[in-house]
Tab-separated table of C-alpha atoms in Angstrom:
chain	number	residue	atom	x	y	z
G	1	MET	CA	8.915	-22.926	67.423
G	2	ASP	CA	6.177	-25.524	67.020
G	3	GLU	CA	5.318	-27.419	63.855
G	4	ASN	CA	2.500	-25.049	62.879
G	5	GLU	CA	4.811	-22.032	63.061
G	6	ILE	CA	7.453	-23.850	61.017
G	7	GLU	CA	4.839	-24.854	58.450
G	8	ASN	CA	3.502	-21.282	58.271
G	9	MET	CA	7.021	-19.923	57.819
G	10	GLN	CA	7.763	-22.460	55.095
G	11	SER	CA	4.485	-21.579	53.393
G	12	THR	CA	5.339	-17.871	53.578
G	13	LEU	CA	8.828	-18.517	52.182
G	14	ARG	CA	7.418	-20.620	49.354
G	15	ALA	CA	4.905	-17.894	48.503
G	16	PHE	CA	7.659	-15.273	48.636
G	17	ALA	CA	9.919	-17.412	46.442
G	18	ALA	CA	7.071	-17.893	43.962
G	19	ARG	CA	6.482	-14.130	43.822
G	20	VAL	CA	10.206	-13.502	43.324
G	21	GLU	CA	10.320	-16.099	40.555
G	22	ALA	CA	7.236	-14.614	38.882
G	23	GLU	CA	8.711	-11.112	39.102
G	24	MET	CA	11.997	-12.333	37.626
G	25	ARG	CA	10.096	-13.973	34.767
G	26	ARG	CA	8.168	-10.744	34.198
G	27	ILE	CA	11.370	-8.688	34.134
G	28	LYS	CA	12.964	-11.206	31.787
G	29	VAL	CA	9.983	-11.041	29.417
G	30	GLU	CA	9.940	-7.225	29.552
G	31	ASN	CA	13.669	-7.093	28.820
G	32	LYS	CA	13.230	-9.464	25.906
G	33	MET	CA	10.294	-7.429	24.573
G	34	GLN	CA	12.304	-4.220	24.916
G	35	HIS	CA	15.186	-5.887	23.093
G	36	TYR	CA	12.896	-6.871	20.218
G	37	ALA	CA	11.314	-3.406	20.202
G	38	ASN	CA	14.759	-1.812	19.965
G	39	LYS	CA	15.741	-4.170	17.157
G	40	LEU	CA	12.490	-3.430	15.315
G	41	GLU	CA	12.992	0.316	15.709
G	42	GLN	CA	16.540	-0.030	14.393
G	43	SER	CA	15.333	-2.209	11.508
G	44	ASN	CA	12.697	0.367	10.605
G	45	GLN	CA	15.280	3.138	10.667
G	46	ASP	CA	17.674	1.019	8.596
G	47	LEU	CA	14.883	0.386	6.079
G	48	GLN	CA	14.113	4.102	5.818
G	49	ASP	CA	17.814	4.911	5.414
G	50	PHE	CA	18.222	2.199	2.789
G	51	ALA	CA	15.155	3.374	0.865
G	52	TYR	CA	16.429	6.960	0.836
G	53	ILE	CA	19.983	6.020	-0.179
G	54	ALA	CA	18.794	3.528	-2.790
G	55	SER	CA	16.393	6.042	-4.297
G	56	HIS	CA	19.108	8.700	-4.471
G	57	ASP	CA	21.787	6.372	-5.870
G	58	LEU	CA	19.395	4.900	-8.430
G	59	LYS	CA	17.801	8.174	-9.460
G	60	GLU	CA	21.063	9.953	-10.253
G	61	PRO	CA	22.027	7.675	-13.179
G	62	LEU	CA	18.397	7.674	-14.338
G	63	ARG	CA	18.450	11.459	-14.382
G	64	LYS	CA	21.555	11.357	-16.582
G	65	ILE	CA	19.922	8.842	-18.935
G	66	ASN	CA	16.893	11.128	-19.252
G	67	ILE	CA	19.090	14.150	-19.987
G	68	LEU	CA	20.985	12.162	-22.623
G	69	GLY	CA	17.689	10.961	-24.103
G	70	GLU	CA	16.322	14.498	-24.294
G	71	MET	CA	19.507	15.655	-26.036
G	72	LEU	CA	19.219	12.813	-28.549
G	73	GLU	CA	15.506	13.541	-29.091
G	74	GLU	CA	16.407	17.043	-30.235
G	75	SER	CA	18.402	15.474	-33.079
G	76	LEU	CA	16.016	12.665	-34.053
G	77	GLU	CA	15.964	13.744	-37.700
G	78	THR	CA	19.609	12.639	-37.977
G	79	PHE	CA	18.800	9.042	-36.933
G	80	ASN	CA	17.223	6.190	-38.865
G	81	ASP	CA	14.001	4.475	-37.713
G	82	LYS	CA	15.808	1.728	-35.779
G	83	GLN	CA	17.934	4.257	-33.889
G	84	LYS	CA	14.859	6.377	-33.115
G	85	LYS	CA	13.129	3.308	-31.688
G	86	ILE	CA	16.133	2.530	-29.472
G	87	ILE	CA	16.192	6.101	-28.134
G	88	THR	CA	12.456	5.973	-27.386
G	89	HIS	CA	12.853	2.646	-25.554
G	90	MET	CA	15.753	4.089	-23.544
G	91	ILE	CA	13.735	7.120	-22.428
G	92	ASN	CA	10.621	5.062	-21.624
G	93	GLY	CA	12.690	2.521	-19.690
G	94	ALA	CA	14.394	5.244	-17.651
G	95	ASN	CA	11.032	6.858	-16.862
G	96	ARG	CA	9.564	3.524	-15.792
G	97	MET	CA	12.561	2.848	-13.536
G	98	ASN	CA	12.135	6.300	-12.029
G	99	TYR	CA	8.496	5.528	-11.172
G	100	LEU	CA	9.534	2.155	-9.774
G	101	VAL	CA	12.124	3.722	-7.458
G	102	ASP	CA	9.480	6.191	-6.242
G	103	ASP	CA	7.065	3.333	-5.510
G	104	LEU	CA	9.752	1.326	-3.701
G	105	LEU	CA	10.546	4.331	-1.539
G	106	GLN	CA	6.839	4.866	-0.864
G	107	LEU	CA	6.341	1.216	0.119
G	108	GLY	CA	9.317	1.389	2.491
G	109	LEU	CA	7.983	4.543	4.150
G	110	ILE	CA	4.480	3.099	4.572
G	111	LYS	CA	5.946	0.064	6.333
G	112	THR	CA	7.955	2.141	8.804
G	113	LYS	CA	6.562	5.665	9.108
G	114	PRO	CA	4.030	6.097	11.955
G	115	THR	CA	0.464	6.827	10.886
G	116	THR	CA	-1.118	10.144	11.851
G	117	LEU	CA	-4.829	9.573	12.409
G	118	VAL	CA	-7.259	12.467	11.951
G	119	GLU	CA	-11.034	12.741	11.518
G	120	LEU	CA	-11.561	12.827	7.768
G	121	ASP	CA	-14.655	13.042	5.579
G	122	LEU	CA	-14.045	10.319	3.000
G	123	ASN	CA	-16.482	11.950	0.585
G	124	LYS	CA	-13.931	14.761	0.260
G	125	VAL	CA	-11.130	12.219	-0.196
G	126	VAL	CA	-12.968	10.585	-3.107
G	127	SER	CA	-13.749	14.012	-4.618
G	128	ALA	CA	-10.044	14.864	-4.493
G	129	ALA	CA	-9.191	11.524	-6.119
G	130	LEU	CA	-11.678	12.143	-8.943
G	131	GLU	CA	-10.223	15.600	-9.488
G	132	GLU	CA	-6.737	14.079	-9.657
G	133	LEU	CA	-7.944	11.481	-12.184
G	134	ASP	CA	-9.987	13.989	-14.192
G	135	LEU	CA	-8.144	13.470	-17.497
G	136	GLN	CA	-8.440	9.664	-17.368
G	137	ILE	CA	-12.135	9.959	-16.509
G	138	ILE	CA	-12.779	12.254	-19.477
G	139	GLU	CA	-10.673	10.177	-21.900
G	140	THR	CA	-12.469	6.931	-21.015
G	141	ASN	CA	-15.920	8.499	-20.479
G	142	ALA	CA	-15.941	6.815	-17.066
G	143	ARG	CA	-18.921	7.032	-14.725
G	144	ILE	CA	-18.219	6.941	-10.997
G	145	ASP	CA	-21.160	6.401	-8.651
G	146	VAL	CA	-20.345	7.249	-5.040
G	147	GLU	CA	-22.673	6.528	-2.135
G	148	ASP	CA	-22.489	8.648	1.015
G	149	LEU	CA	-19.251	7.790	2.821
G	150	PRO	CA	-18.427	8.126	6.536
G	151	THR	CA	-16.054	10.372	8.434
G	152	LEU	CA	-13.343	8.204	10.009
G	153	LYS	CA	-10.047	8.498	11.865
G	154	VAL	CA	-7.461	7.705	9.200
G	155	ASP	CA	-4.092	8.833	7.923
G	156	LYS	CA	-4.966	11.565	5.422
G	157	VAL	CA	-2.011	11.095	3.061
G	158	TYR	CA	-2.223	7.309	2.949
G	159	ILE	CA	-6.007	7.120	2.522
G	160	GLN	CA	-5.874	9.658	-0.295
G	161	GLN	CA	-3.281	7.522	-2.040
G	162	LEU	CA	-5.400	4.411	-1.468
G	163	PHE	CA	-8.470	5.848	-3.215
G	164	ASN	CA	-6.358	7.386	-5.988
G	165	ASN	CA	-4.748	4.006	-6.682
G	166	LEU	CA	-7.896	1.872	-6.524
G	167	ILE	CA	-10.051	4.212	-8.627
G	168	GLY	CA	-7.189	4.723	-11.085
G	169	ASN	CA	-6.765	0.954	-11.268
G	170	ALA	CA	-10.460	0.513	-12.111
G	171	ILE	CA	-10.166	3.036	-14.942
G	172	LYS	CA	-6.918	1.583	-16.284
G	173	TYR	CA	-8.227	-1.977	-16.599
G	174	LYS	CA	-11.422	-1.002	-18.395
G	175	ASP	CA	-13.083	-3.245	-20.946
G	176	PRO	CA	-12.361	-1.727	-24.395
G	177	SER	CA	-15.904	-2.563	-25.544
G	178	HIS	CA	-17.595	-0.103	-23.169
G	179	SER	CA	-17.003	2.839	-20.841
G	180	PRO	CA	-15.997	2.179	-17.228
G	181	ILE	CA	-18.683	2.214	-14.545
G	182	ILE	CA	-17.247	2.340	-11.024
G	183	THR	CA	-19.260	2.200	-7.804
G	184	ILE	CA	-17.961	3.133	-4.361
G	185	CYS	CA	-19.888	2.338	-1.180
G	186	ALA	CA	-19.363	1.639	2.524
G	187	LYS	CA	-21.232	0.061	5.427
G	188	LYS	CA	-20.490	-0.549	9.118
G	189	ASN	CA	-20.869	-3.956	10.749
G	190	LEU	CA	-21.728	-4.808	14.370
G	191	GLN	CA	-18.035	-4.851	15.352
G	192	ASN	CA	-17.719	-1.147	14.406
G	193	ILE	CA	-15.661	-2.060	11.349
G	194	TRP	CA	-16.311	-0.120	8.153
G	195	GLU	CA	-16.288	-2.165	4.956
G	196	PHE	CA	-15.686	-0.362	1.656
G	197	LYS	CA	-16.241	-1.708	-1.844
G	198	ILE	CA	-14.890	-0.305	-5.099
G	199	ALA	CA	-16.438	-2.257	-7.976
G	200	ASP	CA	-15.898	-1.882	-11.721
G	201	ASN	CA	-17.075	-3.417	-14.989
G	202	GLY	CA	-13.580	-3.823	-16.416
G	203	ILE	CA	-11.698	-6.749	-17.922
G	204	GLY	CA	-11.419	-8.585	-14.590
G	205	PHE	CA	-8.969	-11.409	-13.931
G	206	ASP	CA	-8.847	-15.071	-12.961
G	207	GLU	CA	-9.553	-15.155	-9.232
G	208	LYS	CA	-6.814	-17.733	-8.641
G	209	TYR	CA	-4.468	-14.731	-8.882
G	210	ALA	CA	-6.352	-12.783	-6.187
G	211	GLU	CA	-3.381	-12.982	-3.771
G	212	LYS	CA	-0.679	-12.559	-6.398
G	213	ILE	CA	-1.873	-9.103	-7.454
G	214	PHE	CA	-1.018	-7.673	-4.016
G	215	LYS	CA	2.626	-8.762	-4.152
G	216	PRO	CA	5.315	-6.260	-5.214
G	217	PHE	CA	6.300	-6.371	-8.901
G	218	GLU	CA	3.583	-8.904	-9.740
G	219	ARG	CA	1.607	-8.153	-12.891
G	220	LEU	CA	-1.124	-10.067	-14.718
G	221	HIS	CA	-0.715	-7.984	-17.893
G	222	ASN	CA	2.349	-6.689	-19.743
G	223	HIS	CA	3.372	-3.100	-19.061
G	224	GLU	CA	3.292	-2.206	-22.775
G	225	THR	CA	-0.497	-2.639	-22.783
G	226	TYR	CA	-1.143	-1.448	-19.226
G	227	GLY	CA	1.430	0.945	-17.811
G	228	GLY	CA	2.614	1.078	-14.220
G	229	THR	CA	5.213	-0.497	-11.982
G	230	GLY	CA	3.267	-3.409	-10.494
G	231	MET	CA	3.522	-1.794	-7.054
G	232	GLY	CA	0.205	0.050	-6.744
G	233	LEU	CA	-1.850	-2.716	-5.127
G	234	SER	CA	1.051	-3.670	-2.825
G	235	ILE	CA	1.059	-0.088	-1.577
G	236	CYS	CA	-2.735	-0.172	-1.119
G	237	LYS	CA	-2.583	-3.388	0.901
G	238	LYS	CA	0.158	-2.020	3.150
G	239	ILE	CA	-1.832	1.201	3.710
G	240	ILE	CA	-4.870	-0.789	4.848
G	241	GLU	CA	-2.739	-3.037	7.062
G	242	ARG	CA	-1.353	0.092	8.754
G	243	HIS	CA	-4.992	0.921	9.573
G	244	ASN	CA	-5.444	-2.602	11.043
G	245	GLY	CA	-7.736	-3.557	8.174
G	246	THR	CA	-7.784	-6.008	5.277
G	247	LEU	CA	-7.853	-5.639	1.489
G	248	THR	CA	-9.162	-8.367	-0.819
G	249	ALA	CA	-10.298	-8.709	-4.424
G	250	LYS	CA	-13.020	-10.730	-6.140
G	251	SER	CA	-13.099	-10.989	-9.910
G	252	SER	CA	-13.649	-13.099	-12.988
G	253	ILE	CA	-12.432	-12.608	-16.535
G	254	GLY	CA	-14.691	-10.218	-18.424
G	255	ASN	CA	-16.909	-9.456	-15.426
G	256	GLY	CA	-15.079	-6.690	-13.611
G	257	THR	CA	-13.417	-6.593	-10.205
G	258	THR	CA	-14.531	-5.658	-6.705
G	259	PHE	CA	-11.946	-4.524	-4.172
G	260	THR	CA	-13.097	-4.747	-0.561
G	261	PHE	CA	-11.196	-3.144	2.303
G	262	THR	CA	-11.972	-2.684	5.980
G	263	ILE	CA	-11.106	0.091	8.429
G	264	PRO	CA	-11.809	-0.653	12.114
G	265	GLN	CA	-12.800	2.221	14.411
G	266	GLU	CA	-12.595	2.308	18.193
């Protein structure tokens, strides 16, 4: 075997060894990715299980508190004003905790439950939201201006909840000096990403809190004045993230708020 043959053989062996090493690295990476995928799947299942158990274990005592409160309410005439106030606070607190548990469960499911994308006319989604919010719209004399919206592939349940929450939020935080005016519009950019805006003329907020409002339990106003659990915008943000989009807010005190969210399409 001459030197050229030896050199060719060595070159072939080196190339073979390099391919073997590359294949081993690939297998190692795939195994690691599968390991992480399995752990993530287990974590998601654990989160769903925890959310279900927590909601059940928390709701049972709340149900008993509500029953007790209803029984006491039937005998309010036998209590003095201070006792009546305590009973009312107890019932309201139990109801608020019940809503909070529901929102926690919803947030946990949004984080873990797979999305089911279907072609959906978002004009119909907004119409359904306005029908759901009919009483609030009448009570506040709100005007909602809706431009023509697209038909997109989205998760029907989640997107309905998104519009319900954002429109309801705009009505809730109205300026007491005038009726709410809410505008809803959408446009598509060159990257085939739809950008939606829901703008209102409400009380607004200091924009330095624009990130804080999307965190769970964070509130800029006390719940006595503005009801709710402080979870609505967290749920909205998670819904949009599950659609590979973004949700942001621009506002200033006394000048209303504009929520902008994006939904990419293939």
